[in-house]
Short mmCIF file of C-alpha atoms in Angstrom, two decimals:
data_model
loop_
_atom_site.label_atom_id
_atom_site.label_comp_id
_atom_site.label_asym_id
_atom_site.label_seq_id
_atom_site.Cartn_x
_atom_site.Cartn_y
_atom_site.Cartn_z
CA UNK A 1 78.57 149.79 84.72
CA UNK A 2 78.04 149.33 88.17
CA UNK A 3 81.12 149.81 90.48
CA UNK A 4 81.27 148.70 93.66
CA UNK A 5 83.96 150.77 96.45
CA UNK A 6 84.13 150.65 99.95
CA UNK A 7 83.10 153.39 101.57
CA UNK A 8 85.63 154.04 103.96
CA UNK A 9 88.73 152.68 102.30
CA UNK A 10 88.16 153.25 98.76
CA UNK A 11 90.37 151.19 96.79
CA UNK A 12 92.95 152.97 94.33
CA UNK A 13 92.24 150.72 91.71
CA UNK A 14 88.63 151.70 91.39
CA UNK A 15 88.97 155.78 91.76
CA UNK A 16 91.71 155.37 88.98
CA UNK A 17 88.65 153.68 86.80
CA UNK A 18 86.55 156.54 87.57
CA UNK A 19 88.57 159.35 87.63
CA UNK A 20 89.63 157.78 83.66
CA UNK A 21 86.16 158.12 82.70
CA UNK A 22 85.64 161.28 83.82
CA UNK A 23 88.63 162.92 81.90
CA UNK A 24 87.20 161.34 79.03
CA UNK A 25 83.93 163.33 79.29
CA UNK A 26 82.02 160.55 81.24
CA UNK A 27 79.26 160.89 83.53
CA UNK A 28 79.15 159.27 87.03
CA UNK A 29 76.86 158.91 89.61
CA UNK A 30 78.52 158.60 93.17
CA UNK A 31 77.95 158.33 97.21
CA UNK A 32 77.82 161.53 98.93
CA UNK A 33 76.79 162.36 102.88
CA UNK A 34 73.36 162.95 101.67
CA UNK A 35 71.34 161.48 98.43
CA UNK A 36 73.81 160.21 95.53
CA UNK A 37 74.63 162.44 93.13
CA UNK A 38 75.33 162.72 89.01
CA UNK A 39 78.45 164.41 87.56
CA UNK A 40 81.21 164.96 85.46
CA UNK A 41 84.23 166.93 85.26
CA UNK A 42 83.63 170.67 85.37
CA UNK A 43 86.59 171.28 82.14
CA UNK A 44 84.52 169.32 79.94
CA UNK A 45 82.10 171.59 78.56
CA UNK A 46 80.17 168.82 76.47
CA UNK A 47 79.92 166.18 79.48
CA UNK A 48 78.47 169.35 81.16
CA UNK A 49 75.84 170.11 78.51
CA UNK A 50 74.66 165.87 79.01
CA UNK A 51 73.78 166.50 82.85
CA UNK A 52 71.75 170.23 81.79
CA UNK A 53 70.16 167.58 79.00
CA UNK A 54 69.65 164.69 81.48
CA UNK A 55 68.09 167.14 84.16
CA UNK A 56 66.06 169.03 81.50
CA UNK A 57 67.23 172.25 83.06
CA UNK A 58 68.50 176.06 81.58
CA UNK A 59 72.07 176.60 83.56
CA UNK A 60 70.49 179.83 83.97
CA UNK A 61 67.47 179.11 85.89
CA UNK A 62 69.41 176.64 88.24
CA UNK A 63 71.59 175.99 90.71
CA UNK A 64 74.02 173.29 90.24
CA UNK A 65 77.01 172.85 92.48
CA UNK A 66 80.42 171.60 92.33
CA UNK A 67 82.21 168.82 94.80
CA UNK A 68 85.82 169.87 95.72
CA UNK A 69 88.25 167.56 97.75
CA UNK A 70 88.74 170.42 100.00
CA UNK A 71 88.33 173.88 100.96
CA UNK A 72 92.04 174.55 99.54
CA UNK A 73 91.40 172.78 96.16
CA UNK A 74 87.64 174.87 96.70
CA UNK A 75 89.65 178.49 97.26
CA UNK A 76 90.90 177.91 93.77
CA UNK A 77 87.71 178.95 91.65
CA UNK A 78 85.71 181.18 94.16
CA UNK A 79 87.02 184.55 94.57
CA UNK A 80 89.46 185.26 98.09
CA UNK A 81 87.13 183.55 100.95
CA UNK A 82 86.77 186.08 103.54
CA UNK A 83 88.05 185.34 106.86
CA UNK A 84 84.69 185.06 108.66
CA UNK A 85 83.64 183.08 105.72
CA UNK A 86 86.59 180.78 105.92
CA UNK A 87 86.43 180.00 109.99
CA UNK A 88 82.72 178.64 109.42
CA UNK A 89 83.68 176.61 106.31
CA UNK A 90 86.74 175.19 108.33
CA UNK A 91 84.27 174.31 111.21
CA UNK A 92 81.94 172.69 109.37
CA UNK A 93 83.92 170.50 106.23
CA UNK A 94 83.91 168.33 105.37
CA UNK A 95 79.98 168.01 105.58
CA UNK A 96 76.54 168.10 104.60
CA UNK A 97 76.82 171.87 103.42
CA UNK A 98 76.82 174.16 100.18
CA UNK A 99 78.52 176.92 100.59
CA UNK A 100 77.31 179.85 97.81
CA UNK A 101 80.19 181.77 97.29
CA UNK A 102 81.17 184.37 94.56
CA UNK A 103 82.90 182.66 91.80
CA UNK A 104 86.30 182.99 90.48
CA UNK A 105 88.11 183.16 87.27
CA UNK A 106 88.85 179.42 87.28
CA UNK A 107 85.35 178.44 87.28
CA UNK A 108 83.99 177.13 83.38
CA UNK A 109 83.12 179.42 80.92
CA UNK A 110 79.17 177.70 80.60
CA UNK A 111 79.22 178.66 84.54
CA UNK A 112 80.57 182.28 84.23
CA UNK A 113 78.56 183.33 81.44
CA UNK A 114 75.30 182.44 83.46
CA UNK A 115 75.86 182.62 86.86
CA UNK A 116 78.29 185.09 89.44
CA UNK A 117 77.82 182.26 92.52
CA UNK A 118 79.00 178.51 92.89
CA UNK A 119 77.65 176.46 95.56
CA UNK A 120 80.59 174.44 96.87
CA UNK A 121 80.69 170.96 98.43
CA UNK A 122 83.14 168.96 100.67
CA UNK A 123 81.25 165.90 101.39
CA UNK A 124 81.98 163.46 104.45
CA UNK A 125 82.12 160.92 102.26
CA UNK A 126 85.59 159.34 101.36
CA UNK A 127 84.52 157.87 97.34
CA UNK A 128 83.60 161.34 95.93
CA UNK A 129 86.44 163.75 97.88
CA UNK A 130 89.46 160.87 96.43
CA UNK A 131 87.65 161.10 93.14
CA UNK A 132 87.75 165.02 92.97
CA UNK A 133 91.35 164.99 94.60
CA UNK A 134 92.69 162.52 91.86
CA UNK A 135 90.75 163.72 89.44
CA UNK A 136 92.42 167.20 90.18
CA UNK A 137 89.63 169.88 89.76
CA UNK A 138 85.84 169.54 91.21
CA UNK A 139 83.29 167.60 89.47
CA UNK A 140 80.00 169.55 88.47
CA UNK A 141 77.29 167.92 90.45
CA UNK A 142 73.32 167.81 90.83
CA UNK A 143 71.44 165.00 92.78
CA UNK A 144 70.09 161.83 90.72
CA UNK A 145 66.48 162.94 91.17
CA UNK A 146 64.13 162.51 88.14
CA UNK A 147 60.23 162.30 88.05
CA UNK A 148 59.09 158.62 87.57
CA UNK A 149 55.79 157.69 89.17
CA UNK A 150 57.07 154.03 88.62
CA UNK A 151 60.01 154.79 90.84
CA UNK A 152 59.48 155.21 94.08
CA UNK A 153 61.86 158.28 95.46
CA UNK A 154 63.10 157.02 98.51
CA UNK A 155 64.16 154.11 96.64
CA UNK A 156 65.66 155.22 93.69
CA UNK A 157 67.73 158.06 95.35
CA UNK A 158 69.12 155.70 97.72
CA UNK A 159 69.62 152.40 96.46
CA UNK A 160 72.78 152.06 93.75
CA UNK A 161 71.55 148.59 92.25
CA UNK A 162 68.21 150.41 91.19
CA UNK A 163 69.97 153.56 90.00
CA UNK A 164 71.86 151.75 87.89
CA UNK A 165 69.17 149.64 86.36
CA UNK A 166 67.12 153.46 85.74
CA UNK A 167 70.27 155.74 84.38
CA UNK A 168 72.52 152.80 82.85
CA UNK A 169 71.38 155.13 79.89
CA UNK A 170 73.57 158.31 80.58
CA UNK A 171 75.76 157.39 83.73
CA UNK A 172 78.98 155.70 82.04
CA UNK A 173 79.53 154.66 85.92
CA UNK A 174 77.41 153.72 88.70
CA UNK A 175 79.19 153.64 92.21
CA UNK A 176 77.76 151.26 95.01
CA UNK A 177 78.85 153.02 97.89
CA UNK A 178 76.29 151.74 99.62
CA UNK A 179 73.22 153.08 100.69
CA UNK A 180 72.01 156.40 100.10
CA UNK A 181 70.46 159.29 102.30
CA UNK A 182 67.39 161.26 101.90
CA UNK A 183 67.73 164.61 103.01
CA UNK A 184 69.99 166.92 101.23
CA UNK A 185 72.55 169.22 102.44
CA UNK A 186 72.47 172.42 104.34
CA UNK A 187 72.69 175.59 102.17
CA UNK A 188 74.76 178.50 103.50
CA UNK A 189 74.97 181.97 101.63
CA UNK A 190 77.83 183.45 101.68
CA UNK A 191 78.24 185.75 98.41
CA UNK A 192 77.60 188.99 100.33
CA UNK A 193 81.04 188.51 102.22
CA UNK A 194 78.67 186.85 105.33
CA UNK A 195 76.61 184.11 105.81
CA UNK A 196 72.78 183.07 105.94
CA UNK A 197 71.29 179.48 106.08
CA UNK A 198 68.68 179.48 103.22
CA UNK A 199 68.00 175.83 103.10
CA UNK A 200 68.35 173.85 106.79
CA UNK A 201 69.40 170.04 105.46
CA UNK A 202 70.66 167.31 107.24
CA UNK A 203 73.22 169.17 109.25
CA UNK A 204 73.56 172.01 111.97
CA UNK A 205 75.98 174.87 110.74
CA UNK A 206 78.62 175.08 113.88
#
């Protein structure tokens, strides 16, 4: 279904509806500060397995990150955020950033077994940070991309109507948030206790 929430005052009614279908293993594609993204929540292991399916990728050979209502609810399955670490984080979230940090004990099992880093995200965007605060853990989360030379890009990873019409076949829920960006989010590397821009997205680190 396609929901429709305001971006800046989402309505209680309609993150209830969604944060319902994700505890029930449902997949939903939401508004971020960059290009929409698809998720689910990160405890349910087989709603996990449908976005690896949906993406066509091995957990192992990618990186997939997860969208926490803030750094505090974040601190909870990385391992102790050194101080540095922390300052810049504080600084710069919520925002277009993923932060790669070592993960902690909290983090999934399908995660740990593949993967020592997270890349976390605390979006500027209202929807997704009252869905993840509700919802009461992150929600696993990769962008909507897929190959379709029928599709223009631009297009599909920004408008909700036509995401909807293209993924009504594995997103439970569609949120019109309105209209998407392009450019994805600034990676920052912090595992080594420091950090390192490898991927300069839509925003400057401060």
């Amino acid at each position: 279904m396609l929901l429709s929430i305001h971006p800046e005052n989402p309505d209680t009614r309609g993150i209830a509806q969604v944060v319902n279908c994700l505890r029930d293993g449902g997949i939903v594609v939401y508004p971020t500060d960059t290009v929409y993204g698809i998720g689910c929540d990160i405890t349910n292991q087989q709603a996990m397995e449908r976005i690896l399916r949906f993406k066509d990728v091995n957990i192992r050979k990618t990186n997939l990150s997860i969208i926490c209502s803030s750094i505090s609810q974040a601190s909870e399955y990385v391992k102790p955020i050194p101080n540095e670490v922390f300052k810049v984080m504080k600084r710069n979230l919520p925002g277009a950033f993923t932060f790669i940090l070592p993960a902690g004990g909290n983090i999934p099992k399908l995660f740990r077994a593949s993967k020592k880093t997270v890349g976390i995200r605390v979006p500027d965007n209202n929807i997704v940070r009252a869905i993840a605060e509700q919802l009461g853990n992150p929600i696993l989360s990769t962008s909507v991309k897929i190959e379709d030379e029928d599709v223009p890009w631009d297009e599909y990873q920004t408008d909700p109507t036509l995401i909807h019409e293209n993924l009504s076949n594995i997103a439970d829920i569609v949120i019109d948030g309105g209209i998407g960006g392009v450019e994805g989010s600034t990676v920052v590397d912090c595992s080594n206790g420091d950090y390192e821009i490898i991927r300069q997205g839509k925003s400057e680190l401060v």
